[in-house]
Amino acid sequence: MNLLNIFSKISDKQPVKNEASSHWVKCKSCHSLMYYKEVENQNYVCPKCGFHLRIGVKERVNLLADEGTFVEHDSNLKPIDPLKFSDKKAYTKRIEEGFEKTGRYSSVVSGEMSLNGVDAQVVIFDFSFMGGSLGSVEGEKIVRAVNRAIEKNQGVIILSASGGARMQESTFSLLQMSKTSAALAKLAKHNLPYISVLTDPTMGGVSASFATLGDIIIAEPGALIGFAGQRVIEQTIGSELPDGFQRAEFLLEKGSIDMVVNRNNLKKTLSDLLTMFYKN
């Protein structure tokens, strides 16, 4: 075999540019370049610095649910466009784009699962669908999850990842803040636990309503949590704010949340807390 044939065979086995780049992940915190399987095996936590990369619903379910126990509910609910809203794009177009991207018509997936043998109703936000925004369908799914929890005598876990209320639904979206808060108050009357898990980011109307109403409020390390962005607040009050003031660790220090829990320990923490509440 001549030299040209040898190089030809070697080049045939090399991945194309797009394939090669997808095999590597760059940490946004320490900027380390890591093989994606290494990060995946750590549940998308950087093995170098502990930075928590954003993950989707599928990864959340795999992380928390005992194998084969997750059952989704209310997947048939779809948003409508009562205001015929349009900015750069029509609201209906944005919904269709969200569906093409995620395979769902909502930024929320709700269902039931077991965590280390402990049953619970779980609501998971997907930031990739319209920034995890809170609309009428999302609010309805949360209320229905609460109602199922009361019916089955179970706790509720909500994992938030949201930019806030969905502007395309205007007041219809804002009403979901009070609607979900009222449902969770009903859960409390039945002495059933609600655990809120704040992931990166949890902002706007979500942080101003159900996300901060948990009996226990947990955050992932480094999660951005707040109502308005830092620049908006600084412009409003005319003063600089400390670095990291909207991060999970700062909020824990100030008593706004109860725990900061590494993603790899989250399942055990949640199951332990639910067990403690159920025994009480």
CSV table of N, CA, C and O in Angstrom, one decimal, residues 80-129:
chain,number,residue,atom,x,y,z
A,80,ILE,N,-53.3,28.7,23.8
A,80,ILE,CA,-54.0,29.4,22.7
A,80,ILE,C,-53.5,30.8,22.7
A,80,ILE,O,-52.7,31.2,23.5
A,81,ASP,N,-54.0,31.6,21.7
A,81,ASP,CA,-53.6,33.0,21.5
A,81,ASP,C,-54.7,33.9,21.7
A,81,ASP,O,-55.2,34.5,20.7
A,82,PRO,N,-55.2,34.2,22.9
A,82,PRO,CA,-56.4,35.0,23.1
A,82,PRO,C,-56.3,36.4,22.7
A,82,PRO,O,-57.2,37.1,22.4
A,83,LEU,N,-55.0,36.9,22.7
A,83,LEU,CA,-54.8,38.3,22.4
A,83,LEU,C,-54.3,38.5,21.0
A,83,LEU,O,-54.1,39.7,20.6
A,84,LYS,N,-54.2,37.5,20.2
A,84,LYS,CA,-53.7,37.5,18.8
A,84,LYS,C,-52.4,38.3,18.8
A,84,LYS,O,-52.2,39.2,18.0
A,85,PHE,N,-51.5,38.0,19.8
A,85,PHE,CA,-50.3,38.8,20.0
A,85,PHE,C,-49.2,38.6,19.0
A,85,PHE,O,-49.0,37.4,18.5
A,86,SER,N,-48.6,39.6,18.6
A,86,SER,CA,-47.5,39.6,17.7
A,86,SER,C,-46.4,40.6,18.0
A,86,SER,O,-46.8,41.8,18.2
A,87,ASP,N,-45.2,40.3,18.1
A,87,ASP,CA,-44.1,41.2,18.2
A,87,ASP,C,-43.3,41.1,16.9
A,87,ASP,O,-43.7,41.4,15.8
A,88,LYS,N,-42.0,40.6,17.0
A,88,LYS,CA,-41.3,40.3,15.8
A,88,LYS,C,-41.9,39.1,15.1
A,88,LYS,O,-41.7,38.9,13.8
A,89,LYS,N,-42.5,38.2,15.9
A,89,LYS,CA,-43.2,37.0,15.3
A,89,LYS,C,-44.5,36.9,16.0
A,89,LYS,O,-44.7,37.4,17.1
A,90,ALA,N,-45.5,36.2,15.4
A,90,ALA,CA,-46.7,35.9,16.0
A,90,ALA,C,-46.5,34.9,17.1
A,90,ALA,O,-45.6,34.1,17.0
A,91,TYR,N,-47.3,35.0,18.2
A,91,TYR,CA,-47.2,34.1,19.3
A,91,TYR,C,-47.4,32.7,18.8
A,91,TYR,O,-46.7,31.8,19.3
A,92,THR,N,-48.4,32.4,17.9
A,92,THR,CA,-48.6,31.1,17.4
A,92,THR,C,-47.3,30.5,16.7
A,92,THR,O,-47.0,29.3,16.8
A,93,LYS,N,-46.6,31.4,16.1
A,93,LYS,CA,-45.4,31.0,15.4
A,93,LYS,C,-44.3,30.6,16.5
A,93,LYS,O,-43.6,29.6,16.3
A,94,ARG,N,-44.2,31.4,17.5
A,94,ARG,CA,-43.3,31.0,18.6
A,94,ARG,C,-43.6,29.7,19.3
A,94,ARG,O,-42.7,28.9,19.6
A,95,ILE,N,-44.9,29.5,19.4
A,95,ILE,CA,-45.3,28.2,20.0
A,95,ILE,C,-44.9,27.0,19.1
A,95,ILE,O,-44.4,26.0,19.6
A,96,GLU,N,-45.1,27.2,17.8
A,96,GLU,CA,-44.7,26.1,16.9
A,96,GLU,C,-43.2,25.9,16.9
A,96,GLU,O,-42.7,24.8,16.8
A,97,GLU,N,-42.5,27.0,17.0
A,97,GLU,CA,-41.0,26.9,17.0
A,97,GLU,C,-40.6,26.2,18.3
A,97,GLU,O,-39.6,25.4,18.3
A,98,GLY,N,-41.2,26.5,19.4
A,98,GLY,CA,-41.0,25.8,20.6
A,98,GLY,C,-41.2,24.3,20.5
A,98,GLY,O,-40.5,23.4,21.1
A,99,PHE,N,-42.3,23.9,19.8
A,99,PHE,CA,-42.7,22.5,19.6
A,99,PHE,C,-41.6,21.8,18.8
A,99,PHE,O,-41.2,20.7,19.1
A,100,GLU,N,-41.2,22.5,17.7
A,100,GLU,CA,-40.2,21.9,16.8
A,100,GLU,C,-38.9,21.7,17.6
A,100,GLU,O,-38.1,20.7,17.3
A,101,LYS,N,-38.6,22.5,18.6
A,101,LYS,CA,-37.3,22.4,19.3
A,101,LYS,C,-37.4,21.4,20.4
A,101,LYS,O,-36.4,20.7,20.7
A,102,THR,N,-38.6,21.2,21.1
A,102,THR,CA,-38.6,20.4,22.3
A,102,THR,C,-39.6,19.2,22.1
A,102,THR,O,-39.5,18.3,22.9
A,103,GLY,N,-40.5,19.2,21.1
A,103,GLY,CA,-41.5,18.2,21.0
A,103,GLY,C,-42.6,18.4,21.9
A,103,GLY,O,-43.5,17.5,22.1
A,104,ARG,N,-42.8,19.5,22.5
A,104,ARG,CA,-43.8,19.8,23.5
A,104,ARG,C,-44.4,21.2,23.2
A,104,ARG,O,-43.8,22.1,22.6
A,105,TYR,N,-45.7,21.4,23.7
A,105,TYR,CA,-46.3,22.7,23.5
A,105,TYR,C,-46.3,23.5,24.8
A,105,TYR,O,-47.1,24.5,24.9
A,106,SER,N,-45.5,23.1,25.7
A,106,SER,CA,-45.4,23.8,27.0
A,106,SER,C,-44.0,23.8,27.5
A,106,SER,O,-43.2,22.9,27.2
A,107,SER,N,-43.7,24.8,28.4
A,107,SER,CA,-42.4,24.9,29.0
A,107,SER,C,-42.4,24.0,30.3
A,107,SER,O,-41.4,24.0,31.0
A,108,VAL,N,-43.5,23.3,30.6
A,108,VAL,CA,-43.6,22.5,31.8
A,108,VAL,C,-43.9,21.1,31.5
A,108,VAL,O,-44.8,20.8,30.6
A,109,VAL,N,-43.3,20.2,32.1
A,109,VAL,CA,-43.6,18.8,32.1
A,109,VAL,C,-44.0,18.4,33.5
A,109,VAL,O,-43.3,18.6,34.5
A,110,SER,N,-45.2,17.8,33.7
A,110,SER,CA,-45.7,17.4,35.0
A,110,SER,C,-46.0,16.0,35.0
A,110,SER,O,-46.4,15.4,34.0
A,111,GLY,N,-45.8,15.4,36.2
A,111,GLY,CA,-46.1,13.9,36.3
A,111,GLY,C,-45.8,13.4,37.7
A,111,GLY,O,-45.6,14.2,38.6
A,112,GLU,N,-45.8,12.1,37.8
A,112,GLU,CA,-45.6,11.4,39.0
A,112,GLU,C,-44.4,10.5,38.9
A,112,GLU,O,-44.1,9.9,37.9
A,113,MET,N,-43.6,10.4,40.0
A,113,MET,CA,-42.4,9.6,40.0
A,113,MET,C,-42.1,9.1,41.4
A,113,MET,O,-42.6,9.7,42.4
A,114,SER,N,-41.2,8.1,41.5
A,114,SER,CA,-40.7,7.7,42.7
A,114,SER,C,-39.2,8.1,42.8
A,114,SER,O,-38.5,7.9,41.9
A,115,LEU,N,-38.9,8.6,44.0
A,115,LEU,CA,-37.5,9.0,44.3
A,115,LEU,C,-37.0,8.1,45.4
A,115,LEU,O,-37.4,8.3,46.6
A,116,ASN,N,-36.1,7.2,45.1
A,116,ASN,CA,-35.7,6.2,46.1
A,116,ASN,C,-36.9,5.6,46.9
A,116,ASN,O,-36.9,5.4,48.1
A,117,GLY,N,-37.9,5.2,46.1
A,117,GLY,CA,-39.1,4.6,46.6
A,117,GLY,C,-40.1,5.5,47.2
A,117,GLY,O,-41.1,5.0,47.7
A,118,VAL,N,-39.9,6.8,47.2
A,118,VAL,CA,-40.8,7.7,47.8
A,118,VAL,C,-41.6,8.4,46.6
A,118,VAL,O,-41.0,9.0,45.7
A,119,ASP,N,-42.9,8.3,46.6
A,119,ASP,CA,-43.7,8.9,45.5
A,119,ASP,C,-44.0,10.4,45.7
A,119,ASP,O,-44.1,10.9,46.8
A,120,ALA,N,-44.0,11.1,44.6
A,120,ALA,CA,-44.3,12.5,44.6
A,120,ALA,C,-44.8,13.0,43.3
A,120,ALA,O,-44.5,12.3,42.2
A,121,GLN,N,-45.5,14.1,43.3
A,121,GLN,CA,-45.9,14.8,42.0
A,121,GLN,C,-44.8,15.8,41.7
A,121,GLN,O,-44.3,16.5,42.6
A,122,VAL,N,-44.3,15.8,40.5
A,122,VAL,CA,-43.2,16.6,40.1
A,122,VAL,C,-43.5,17.4,38.9
A,122,VAL,O,-44.2,17.0,37.9
A,123,VAL,N,-43.1,18.7,38.9
A,123,VAL,CA,-43.3,19.7,37.8
A,123,VAL,C,-41.9,20.1,37.4
A,123,VAL,O,-41.1,20.6,38.3
A,124,ILE,N,-41.5,20.0,36.2
A,124,ILE,CA,-40.2,20.4,35.7
A,124,ILE,C,-40.3,21.4,34.6
A,124,ILE,O,-41.0,21.2,33.6
A,125,PHE,N,-39.6,22.5,34.8
A,125,PHE,CA,-39.6,23.6,33.7
A,125,PHE,C,-38.5,23.3,32.7
A,125,PHE,O,-37.4,22.9,33.1
A,126,ASP,N,-38.8,23.6,31.5
A,126,ASP,CA,-37.8,23.4,30.4
A,126,ASP,C,-37.5,24.8,29.8
A,126,ASP,O,-38.3,25.4,29.1
A,127,PHE,N,-36.3,25.3,30.1
A,127,PHE,CA,-35.9,26.6,29.7
A,127,PHE,C,-35.8,26.8,28.1
A,127,PHE,O,-35.9,27.9,27.6
A,128,SER,N,-35.6,25.6,27.5
A,128,SER,CA,-35.5,25.7,26.0
A,128,SER,C,-36.8,26.0,25.3
A,128,SER,O,-36.8,26.3,24.1
A,129,PHE,N,-38.0,25.9,26.0
A,129,PHE,CA,-39.2,26.3,25.4
A,129,PHE,C,-39.6,27.7,25.9
A,129,PHE,O,-40.0,27.9,27.0
